[in-house]
Amino acid sequence: MRHAHRVEVVRAAEAELMARLPEGTLMQRAATGLAVTCARLLTRRRGRVYGSRVVVLAGSGDNGGDALYAGAELARRGARVTAVLLAPGRAHGGGLAALRAARGRVVVEQEVGLADFSRADLVLDGIVGIGGRGGLRPEAEPYARAARTGTVVAVDVPSGVDADTGEVAGAALRADVTVCFGTYKPGLLIDPGASYAGAVQLVGIGLELPPAGVVALQHADVADLLPVPGGESDKYRRGVVGVAAGSARYPGAALLAVAGALRGGAGAVRYVGTAAEEVVRRFPETLVTEGGPAGAGRVQAWVVGPGSGEGAGRALAEALAADVPVLVDADGLTELARLGPGALAGRTAPTLLTPHTGEAARLLAGAGAGAGTGAGGEGGTRSEQTRPPAADELAAARLATARRLAAVYRATVLLKGSTTVVADPSGAVRVNPTGTAWLATAGSGDVLAGLAGSLLAAGLSAPDAAAVAAYLHGLAARHTAAVPGAPVTASEVAAALPAAWNDVRAGAAPEPRSGRPGGTGR
């Protein structure tokens, strides 16, 4: 599991450790790990470090110092290192002295720096540290736009990316690799920041940290959560998931939701809705019931809303009245937005909401939640706080959006999109690392809803069911394409879920090649 901590938590852990170590030890640990990674990248690119052209973009503060010390180590190995000082009067004194002692070159003229930047084999981005907010300052902006031929390595976080949230408020320098120290930062795992981070590599520096507020599951974590039947299991002990989906206009949503549910670990799938004939023809193992959820018989969880159209209101009301977990998706979310959070008041069983950002905007508007600052709703003028939030604003602040929705509705939220974020009402977050943009295709979210609902019925908690479903869903999409990076369909994703499941259990599935999280169906 990848653990990500807020900047204030990291700063406190660093201060506690530095108090017990000789001065400069922590920075030397970070710089050494950074230099080792850079040397490996140069060797892969050119076959050796000696003679490589390296540019260090050094701002003020400790990240600039880390980059300068790492540049000095590379210079001692024969690299031709140039440090470009973006804040000449505030450059880290020790790092600058070390680079000069190693015969590194130092320039302050930005025209010269930009020319070197464009020709370098490797660039170390030490412009802004993890405490930076907002986009790049004017003196650094040209580097974000300049052509480059070499590998850009960010020091702890790409400059211009908010380390705590992944928000990008202006120009930012896109990295090929980010080397982070001590722990992952949330902004490296969540878009848009994750798209600037490239492959993320962690260097341990000995920090003692509390439990993380943001985590990303890995294969072993998911394997531990998968429901596996025992010797005494039968279809009812394994759980029955009810699916209320589809309509005359969208019959395919019922088929896709049932397809996902059948492959999610529950013992049986019970369908209610207008597409019963099509469902049984395609999936004869499905239990079909006339009417709505209230008359369907015993289930351990409900999935309500995919393609339900005007029938979503009745199905949602009947499902929420049952004392079982309920997953609300698509048209069910539209109905919930109309009703507001009061519709969930008094429920003791878990509720899982699976919106994309457009649906998230409607849910927040339905709760009377304005846009405010970012998606957190703090600060701003009175008119800003009361205007309905826009989907693009919420997408730019995915972490805050998911947390806010979970808090307002007192439910677990799986926010779909370029990075899928799962938040529970306590504020704990899980980020999905397996998705692909090809999952932004019709019906993909229906498969995800059925899969997650089946995991709920099999006994997983709402956060676990959401995180595991997103993980398997993304992995299935990667399995589906005969050629990596080719388009996929929702039906193909559903069919590939058993292969994803088996890969996770075997521990054989590859990590995402980019090293960054991805999205889930919308």
Coordinates of C-alpha atoms in Angstrom, one line a residue:
M1 CA 0.0 0.0 0.0
R2 CA 1.2 3.5 -0.8
H3 CA 0.8 5.9 2.0
A4 CA 0.5 9.7 1.4
H5 CA 0.8 12.3 4.1
R6 CA 0.0 16.0 4.2
V7 CA 2.8 18.5 4.2
E8 CA 2.2 19.6 7.8
V9 CA 2.6 16.0 9.0
V10 CA 5.8 15.5 7.0
R11 CA 7.2 18.8 8.4
A12 CA 6.5 17.7 11.9
A13 CA 8.1 14.3 11.4
E14 CA 11.2 15.9 9.7
A15 CA 11.6 18.3 12.6
E16 CA 11.4 15.5 15.2
L17 CA 14.0 13.5 13.3
M18 CA 16.3 16.4 12.7
A19 CA 16.4 17.1 16.4
R20 CA 18.0 13.7 16.9
L21 CA 20.5 13.7 14.0
P22 CA 23.6 15.7 13.3
E23 CA 22.9 18.9 11.3
G24 CA 22.4 18.3 7.6
T25 CA 22.0 14.5 7.8
L26 CA 18.4 14.4 6.6
M27 CA 19.2 16.5 3.6
Q28 CA 22.2 14.4 2.7
R29 CA 20.0 11.3 2.9
A30 CA 17.5 12.8 0.5
A31 CA 20.2 14.1 -1.9
T32 CA 22.0 10.8 -2.0
G33 CA 18.7 8.9 -2.8
L34 CA 18.0 11.5 -5.5
A35 CA 21.5 11.3 -7.0
V36 CA 21.3 7.5 -7.1
T37 CA 18.0 7.6 -9.0
C38 CA 19.4 10.2 -11.4
A39 CA 22.5 8.2 -12.0
R40 CA 20.3 5.1 -12.8
L41 CA 18.3 7.2 -15.3
L42 CA 21.4 8.6 -17.0
T43 CA 22.9 5.1 -17.3
R44 CA 19.7 3.8 -18.9
R45 CA 19.7 6.8 -21.3
R46 CA 23.3 7.2 -22.2
G47 CA 25.0 4.1 -20.8
R48 CA 27.0 6.1 -18.2
V49 CA 26.9 9.2 -16.0
Y50 CA 30.3 10.5 -17.1
G51 CA 29.9 13.3 -19.7
S52 CA 26.1 13.6 -19.3
R53 CA 24.7 17.1 -19.4
V54 CA 22.7 17.8 -16.2
V55 CA 20.9 21.0 -15.3
V56 CA 19.8 21.8 -11.8
L57 CA 16.9 24.3 -11.5
A58 CA 17.4 25.6 -8.0
G59 CA 14.9 27.7 -6.2
S60 CA 15.2 28.9 -2.6
G61 CA 14.6 26.5 0.3
D62 CA 15.4 22.9 1.0
N63 CA 14.3 21.4 -2.3
G64 CA 16.8 23.6 -4.1
G65 CA 19.4 22.4 -1.6
D66 CA 18.5 18.7 -2.2
A67 CA 18.9 19.3 -6.0
L68 CA 22.2 21.1 -5.6
Y69 CA 23.7 18.4 -3.3
A70 CA 22.5 15.7 -5.8
G71 CA 24.0 17.7 -8.6
A72 CA 27.3 17.8 -6.8
E73 CA 27.3 14.0 -6.4
L74 CA 26.6 13.6 -10.1
A75 CA 29.4 16.1 -10.9
R76 CA 31.8 14.0 -8.8
R77 CA 30.9 11.1 -11.0
G78 CA 31.9 13.1 -14.2
A79 CA 28.6 14.6 -15.2
R80 CA 28.7 18.2 -16.6
V81 CA 26.4 19.9 -14.2
T82 CA 25.0 23.4 -14.5
A83 CA 23.0 24.9 -11.7
V84 CA 20.5 27.6 -12.8
L85 CA 19.6 29.8 -9.8
L86 CA 16.1 31.1 -9.9
A87 CA 16.5 33.0 -6.6
P88 CA 20.2 33.8 -6.6
G89 CA 20.2 35.7 -3.3
R90 CA 18.3 32.8 -1.5
A91 CA 20.0 29.7 -2.9
H92 CA 20.9 27.1 -0.4
G93 CA 24.4 28.0 0.8
G94 CA 25.6 24.5 1.6
G95 CA 24.3 22.9 -1.6
L96 CA 25.7 25.7 -3.7
A97 CA 29.2 25.4 -2.1
A98 CA 29.1 21.6 -2.6
L99 CA 28.3 22.0 -6.3
R100 CA 31.1 24.5 -6.8
A101 CA 33.5 22.3 -5.0
A102 CA 32.6 19.5 -7.4
R103 CA 33.4 21.9 -10.3
G104 CA 29.8 22.4 -11.2
R105 CA 28.8 25.5 -13.2
V106 CA 26.5 28.1 -11.8
V107 CA 24.5 30.6 -13.9
V108 CA 21.9 33.2 -13.0
E109 CA 21.1 34.4 -16.5
Q110 CA 17.8 32.8 -17.5
E111 CA 18.5 32.9 -21.2
V112 CA 21.5 30.8 -20.6
G113 CA 19.6 28.5 -18.3
L114 CA 16.9 28.0 -20.8
A115 CA 19.4 27.1 -23.5
D116 CA 21.0 24.6 -21.2
F117 CA 17.6 23.2 -20.1
S118 CA 16.7 22.4 -23.7
R119 CA 19.9 20.5 -24.4
A120 CA 20.3 18.6 -21.1
D121 CA 20.2 14.9 -20.8
L122 CA 18.6 15.3 -17.3
V123 CA 17.0 18.2 -15.5
L124 CA 16.6 18.3 -11.7
D125 CA 13.5 20.4 -10.8
G126 CA 14.3 21.9 -7.4
I127 CA 12.4 25.2 -8.1
V128 CA 9.6 24.9 -5.5
G129 CA 9.3 22.6 -2.5
I130 CA 6.3 20.7 -1.0
G131 CA 5.2 23.9 0.8
G132 CA 4.7 25.8 -2.5
R133 CA 1.2 27.0 -3.4
G134 CA 0.0 28.4 -6.7
G135 CA 1.6 28.1 -10.1
L136 CA 5.2 28.9 -11.0
R137 CA 6.5 32.4 -10.5
P138 CA 7.2 34.5 -13.6
E139 CA 11.0 33.8 -13.6
A140 CA 10.3 30.0 -13.6
E141 CA 7.3 29.9 -16.0
P142 CA 9.4 29.8 -19.2
Y143 CA 10.8 26.4 -18.2
A144 CA 7.3 24.9 -18.1
R145 CA 6.8 26.0 -21.8
A146 CA 10.3 25.3 -23.1
A147 CA 11.1 22.4 -25.4
R148 CA 13.3 19.7 -23.7
T149 CA 15.0 16.6 -24.9
G150 CA 16.1 15.2 -21.6
T151 CA 14.5 13.5 -18.6
V152 CA 13.0 15.9 -16.0
V153 CA 13.2 14.7 -12.4
A154 CA 11.1 16.5 -9.8
V155 CA 12.5 16.8 -6.3
D156 CA 9.7 15.7 -4.0
V157 CA 6.9 17.3 -6.1
P158 CA 6.8 18.9 -9.5
S159 CA 7.0 22.6 -9.2
G160 CA 3.6 24.2 -9.5
V161 CA 1.7 21.2 -8.2
D162 CA 0.0 21.5 -4.7
A163 CA 1.6 18.6 -2.7
D164 CA -1.5 18.2 -0.5
T165 CA -4.2 18.2 -3.1
G166 CA -2.8 17.7 -6.6
E167 CA -4.4 21.0 -7.7
V168 CA -2.5 23.0 -10.3
A169 CA -3.4 26.7 -10.1
G170 CA -1.1 28.0 -12.9
A171 CA 2.0 27.0 -14.9
A172 CA 3.7 23.8 -13.6
L173 CA 6.8 21.9 -14.8
R174 CA 5.8 18.4 -16.0
A175 CA 8.2 15.7 -14.8
D176 CA 9.1 12.3 -16.2
V177 CA 10.1 11.0 -12.8
T178 CA 9.3 12.4 -9.3
V179 CA 11.5 11.3 -6.4
C180 CA 9.7 11.9 -3.1
F181 CA 11.2 11.6 0.3
G182 CA 9.9 9.8 3.3
T183 CA 6.4 9.3 2.1
Y184 CA 4.2 9.9 -0.9
K185 CA 2.4 13.2 -1.1
P186 CA -1.3 13.2 -1.9
G187 CA -0.8 15.5 -4.9
L188 CA 1.4 12.9 -6.5
L189 CA -1.4 10.4 -6.6
I190 CA -4.4 12.5 -7.6
D191 CA -5.0 14.4 -10.8
P192 CA -4.3 16.9 -12.1
G193 CA -1.0 16.8 -10.1
A194 CA -0.5 13.1 -10.8
S195 CA -0.4 13.8 -14.5
Y196 CA 2.6 16.1 -13.9
A197 CA 4.5 13.6 -11.7
G198 CA 5.4 10.9 -14.2
A199 CA 6.7 7.7 -12.5
V200 CA 6.9 8.3 -8.7
Q201 CA 9.8 6.8 -6.7
L202 CA 10.0 6.8 -3.0
V203 CA 13.3 7.4 -1.1
G204 CA 13.2 6.4 2.6
I205 CA 14.8 8.9 4.9
G206 CA 13.8 7.5 8.3
L207 CA 10.7 9.5 9.1
E208 CA 8.3 8.2 11.7
L209 CA 4.8 9.0 10.5
P210 CA 1.2 8.5 11.8
P211 CA -1.4 6.6 9.7
A212 CA -1.9 8.2 6.3
G213 CA -5.0 10.1 5.3
V214 CA -4.6 9.1 1.7
V215 CA -3.6 5.6 0.5
A216 CA -3.4 3.7 -2.8
L217 CA -4.0 0.0 -2.7
Q218 CA -1.6 -2.5 -4.4
H219 CA -2.1 -6.1 -5.5
A220 CA -1.5 -7.7 -2.1
D221 CA -3.9 -5.3 -0.4
V222 CA -6.6 -6.1 -2.9
A223 CA -5.9 -9.8 -2.7
D224 CA -6.4 -9.7 1.0
L225 CA -9.9 -8.2 0.6
L226 CA -11.3 -10.4 -2.2
P227 CA -14.2 -12.6 -0.9
V228 CA -13.3 -16.3 -1.2
P229 CA -15.9 -19.0 -0.5
G230 CA -15.2 -21.6 2.2
G231 CA -16.2 -25.2 2.4
E232 CA -19.5 -24.4 4.1
S233 CA -20.5 -21.6 1.6
D234 CA -23.6 -21.7 -0.4
K235 CA -25.0 -19.0 -2.7
Y236 CA -26.9 -17.3 0.1
R237 CA -24.1 -17.4 2.6
R238 CA -21.9 -15.7 0.0
G239 CA -24.4 -12.9 -0.4
V240 CA -27.1 -11.9 -2.8
V241 CA -26.9 -8.6 -4.6
G242 CA -30.0 -6.9 -5.9
V243 CA -29.7 -4.8 -9.1
A244 CA -32.4 -2.3 -9.9
A245 CA -31.3 -0.9 -13.3
G246 CA -32.2 -0.4 -16.9
S247 CA -35.3 1.0 -18.6
A248 CA -37.0 0.9 -22.0
R249 CA -34.6 3.6 -23.1
Y250 CA -31.5 2.1 -21.6
P251 CA -31.9 -1.7 -21.4
G252 CA -28.1 -2.2 -21.9
A253 CA -27.4 -0.6 -18.5
A254 CA -29.2 -3.5 -16.8
L255 CA -27.2 -6.1 -18.7
L256 CA -23.9 -4.4 -17.9
A257 CA -24.7 -3.9 -14.2
V258 CA -25.7 -7.5 -13.9
A259 CA -22.5 -8.6 -15.8
G260 CA -20.4 -6.7 -13.3
A261 CA -22.3 -8.1 -10.4
L262 CA -22.0 -11.7 -11.5
R263 CA -18.2 -11.3 -11.4
G264 CA -18.0 -9.6 -8.0
G265 CA -17.9 -12.4 -5.5
A266 CA -21.5 -12.6 -4.3
G267 CA -23.3 -15.9 -4.6
A268 CA -26.3 -14.7 -6.5
V269 CA -27.7 -11.7 -8.4
R270 CA -31.3 -10.7 -8.1
Y271 CA -32.6 -8.4 -10.8
V272 CA -35.6 -6.1 -10.8
G273 CA -36.6 -3.8 -13.6
T274 CA -38.0 -3.6 -17.1
A275 CA -35.2 -5.5 -18.8
A276 CA -35.9 -8.8 -17.1
E277 CA -36.4 -10.7 -20.3
E278 CA -33.1 -9.5 -21.8
V279 CA -31.2 -10.1 -18.6
V280 CA -32.4 -13.8 -18.3
R281 CA -31.7 -14.4 -22.0
R282 CA -28.1 -13.1 -21.6
F283 CA -27.5 -14.3 -18.0
P284 CA -29.8 -17.3 -17.2
E285 CA -28.3 -17.6 -13.7
T286 CA -29.8 -14.3 -12.6
L287 CA -32.8 -14.4 -10.3
V288 CA -35.5 -12.2 -11.7
T289 CA -38.4 -10.6 -9.7
E290 CA -41.4 -8.6 -10.8
G291 CA -41.9 -5.1 -9.3
G292 CA -39.4 -3.1 -7.4
P293 CA -36.8 -3.8 -4.6
A294 CA -39.5 -3.9 -1.8
G295 CA -40.9 -7.1 -3.2
A296 CA -37.7 -8.7 -4.5
G297 CA -36.9 -11.0 -1.5
R298 CA -33.8 -11.2 0.6
V299 CA -30.7 -9.5 -0.6
Q300 CA -27.5 -8.4 1.2
A301 CA -27.0 -5.2 -0.9
W302 CA -28.7 -3.2 -3.5
V303 CA -27.4 -1.4 -6.7
V304 CA -29.8 1.3 -7.8
G305 CA -29.8 3.7 -10.7
P306 CA -27.9 2.6 -13.8
G307 CA -30.1 3.5 -16.7
S308 CA -33.2 3.5 -14.6
G309 CA -34.7 6.7 -16.0
E310 CA -38.0 7.8 -14.4
G311 CA -38.2 4.6 -12.4
A312 CA -35.2 5.6 -10.3
G313 CA -37.2 7.4 -7.6
R314 CA -39.3 4.5 -6.6
A315 CA -36.4 2.0 -6.7
L316 CA -34.2 4.3 -4.6
A317 CA -36.8 4.9 -2.0
E318 CA -37.5 1.1 -1.6
A319 CA -33.8 0.2 -1.5
L320 CA -33.0 2.9 1.0
A321 CA -35.8 1.6 3.2
A322 CA -34.1 -1.8 3.5
D323 CA -31.5 -2.3 6.2
V324 CA -28.8 -3.4 3.8
P325 CA -25.9 -1.5 2.0
V326 CA -27.1 0.5 -1.0
L327 CA -25.0 1.6 -3.9
V328 CA -26.5 4.6 -5.8
D329 CA -25.4 5.3 -9.3
A330 CA -26.4 7.3 -12.4
D331 CA -30.2 8.1 -12.4
G332 CA -30.3 7.2 -8.7
L333 CA -27.8 10.0 -8.0
T334 CA -30.0 12.4 -10.0
E335 CA -32.9 11.5 -7.8
L336 CA -30.8 11.7 -4.6
A337 CA -29.6 15.2 -5.7
R338 CA -33.2 16.2 -6.0
L339 CA -34.0 14.9 -2.5
G340 CA -30.8 16.0 -0.8
P341 CA -28.9 14.5 2.1
G342 CA -32.0 14.1 4.2
A343 CA -33.0 11.1 2.1
L344 CA -30.1 9.2 3.8
A345 CA -30.8 10.5 7.3
G346 CA -31.4 7.7 9.8
R347 CA -29.9 5.0 7.7
T348 CA -27.7 2.6 9.7
A349 CA -26.5 0.4 6.8
P350 CA -23.7 1.8 4.6
T351 CA -24.5 3.9 1.5
L352 CA -22.0 4.1 -1.4
L353 CA -22.4 6.9 -4.0
T354 CA -20.6 6.5 -7.3
P355 CA -20.7 9.9 -9.2
H356 CA -18.7 11.4 -11.9
T357 CA -17.9 15.1 -11.4
G358 CA -21.1 16.3 -13.2
E359 CA -23.2 14.2 -10.8
A360 CA -21.1 15.4 -7.9
A361 CA -21.9 19.0 -8.9
R362 CA -25.6 18.1 -8.8
L363 CA -25.3 16.4 -5.5
L364 CA -23.6 19.3 -3.9
A365 CA -26.1 21.7 -5.4
G366 CA -28.9 19.5 -4.0
A367 CA -27.3 19.8 -0.6
G368 CA -27.1 23.6 -0.9
A369 CA -23.3 23.5 -1.1
G370 CA -21.8 26.3 -3.0
A371 CA -18.4 26.3 -4.9
G372 CA -16.4 28.4 -2.4
T373 CA -12.6 28.0 -2.5
G374 CA -11.6 24.9 -4.5
A375 CA -14.2 22.2 -3.6
G376 CA -13.9 22.7 0.1
G377 CA -16.3 25.6 0.3
E378 CA -14.0 27.6 2.7
G379 CA -13.3 31.2 2.1
G380 CA -14.5 33.3 -0.8
T381 CA -17.2 35.8 -1.0
R382 CA -20.8 35.1 0.1
S383 CA -21.9 34.9 -3.5
E384 CA -19.1 32.4 -4.4
Q385 CA -20.1 30.2 -1.5
T386 CA -23.7 30.0 -2.6
R387 CA -23.4 29.5 -6.3
P388 CA -23.7 25.9 -7.6
P389 CA -20.4 24.2 -8.1
A390 CA -19.2 23.6 -11.7
A391 CA -18.1 20.2 -12.8
D392 CA -14.7 21.5 -14.0
E393 CA -14.0 23.1 -10.7
L394 CA -14.7 19.9 -8.9
A395 CA -12.5 17.9 -11.3
A396 CA -9.6 20.3 -10.6
A397 CA -10.0 19.6 -6.8
R398 CA -10.8 15.9 -6.8
L399 CA -9.6 15.2 -3.2
A400 CA -11.6 18.0 -1.7
T401 CA -14.7 17.2 -3.8
A402 CA -14.8 13.5 -2.7
R403 CA -14.2 14.4 1.0
R404 CA -16.9 17.1 0.9
L405 CA -19.5 14.9 -0.7
A406 CA -18.8 12.1 1.8
A407 CA -19.1 14.5 4.7
V408 CA -22.3 16.2 3.4
Y409 CA -24.2 13.0 2.6
R410 CA -22.6 10.9 5.4
A411 CA -21.8 8.2 2.8
T412 CA -18.8 6.6 1.2
V413 CA -18.2 8.3 -2.2
L414 CA -16.4 6.8 -5.2
L415 CA -15.7 9.8 -7.4
K416 CA -15.0 8.6 -10.9
G417 CA -12.8 10.3 -13.4
S418 CA -9.1 10.7 -14.4
T419 CA -8.2 9.7 -10.9
T420 CA -10.8 7.7 -9.0
V421 CA -11.0 8.8 -5.4
V422 CA -12.8 6.9 -2.6
A423 CA -13.6 8.9 0.5
D424 CA -15.6 8.0 3.6
P425 CA -17.2 10.4 6.0
S426 CA -14.2 10.4 8.3
G427 CA -12.1 11.9 5.5
A428 CA -10.0 8.8 4.9
V429 CA -9.2 8.5 1.2
R430 CA -8.1 5.7 -1.2
V431 CA -6.9 6.5 -4.6
N432 CA -7.1 4.0 -7.5
P433 CA -3.8 3.3 -9.3
T434 CA -5.0 1.0 -12.1
G435 CA -7.4 3.0 -14.3
T436 CA -7.0 4.1 -17.9
A437 CA -8.6 6.9 -19.8
W438 CA -10.2 4.3 -22.2
L439 CA -12.7 3.5 -19.4
A440 CA -14.4 6.8 -20.2
T441 CA -16.8 4.9 -22.4
A442 CA -20.6 4.2 -22.4
G443 CA -21.6 1.5 -19.9
S444 CA -18.3 1.3 -18.1
G445 CA -19.7 2.8 -14.9
D446 CA -22.6 0.4 -15.0
V447 CA -20.2 -2.5 -14.9
L448 CA -18.3 -0.8 -12.0
A449 CA -21.6 -0.3 -10.1
G450 CA -22.6 -4.0 -10.4
L451 CA -19.1 -5.1 -9.4
A452 CA -18.9 -2.9 -6.3
G453 CA -22.5 -3.8 -5.3
S454 CA -21.6 -7.5 -5.4
L455 CA -18.6 -6.9 -3.2
L456 CA -20.9 -5.1 -0.7
A457 CA -23.2 -8.1 -0.7
A458 CA -20.2 -10.4 -0.1
G459 CA -19.5 -8.6 3.1
L460 CA -16.9 -5.9 2.3
S461 CA -17.3 -2.5 3.9
A462 CA -18.3 0.3 1.6
P463 CA -14.7 1.8 1.4
D464 CA -13.2 -1.6 0.7
A465 CA -15.9 -2.6 -1.8
A466 CA -15.4 0.7 -3.7
A467 CA -11.6 0.6 -3.7
V468 CA -11.4 -3.1 -4.7
A469 CA -14.0 -2.6 -7.5
A470 CA -12.2 0.4 -8.9
Y471 CA -8.9 -1.5 -8.8
L472 CA -10.3 -4.6 -10.6
H473 CA -12.3 -2.5 -13.0
G474 CA -9.2 -0.6 -14.1
L475 CA -7.0 -3.7 -14.3
A476 CA -9.7 -5.5 -16.4
A477 CA -9.6 -2.6 -18.9
R478 CA -5.8 -3.1 -19.2
H479 CA -6.3 -6.8 -19.8
T480 CA -9.0 -6.2 -22.4
A481 CA -7.1 -4.4 -25.1
A482 CA -5.4 -6.8 -27.5
V483 CA -3.0 -4.0 -28.1
P484 CA -1.9 -1.9 -25.1
G485 CA -3.6 1.5 -25.3
A486 CA -6.3 0.4 -27.7
P487 CA -10.0 1.3 -27.1
V488 CA -12.2 -1.0 -25.0
T489 CA -15.9 -1.5 -24.5
A490 CA -17.8 -1.9 -21.3
S491 CA -18.8 -5.5 -22.3
E492 CA -15.2 -6.4 -22.8
V493 CA -14.3 -4.9 -19.4
A494 CA -16.9 -7.0 -17.7
A495 CA -15.6 -10.1 -19.5
A496 CA -12.1 -9.4 -18.4
L497 CA -12.9 -9.2 -14.7
P498 CA -12.1 -12.8 -14.0
A499 CA -8.6 -12.4 -15.5
A500 CA -8.0 -9.3 -13.4
W501 CA -9.2 -11.1 -10.3
N502 CA -6.9 -14.1 -10.9
D503 CA -3.9 -11.8 -11.6
V504 CA -4.5 -10.0 -8.3
R505 CA -4.7 -13.2 -6.3
A506 CA -1.6 -14.6 -8.0
G507 CA 0.3 -11.3 -7.5
A508 CA 1.3 -11.4 -11.1
A509 CA -0.4 -8.3 -12.5
P510 CA 2.1 -5.5 -13.5
E511 CA 2.0 -2.1 -11.9
P512 CA 0.7 0.7 -14.1
R513 CA 3.6 1.5 -16.5
S514 CA 3.4 5.2 -15.9
G515 CA 3.6 4.8 -12.1
R516 CA 0.6 7.1 -11.7
P517 CA -3.0 6.5 -10.8
G518 CA -5.7 6.4 -13.4
G519 CA -9.4 6.8 -13.8
T520 CA -12.5 4.7 -13.7
G521 CA -15.6 4.6 -16.0
R522 CA -17.7 7.7 -16.1

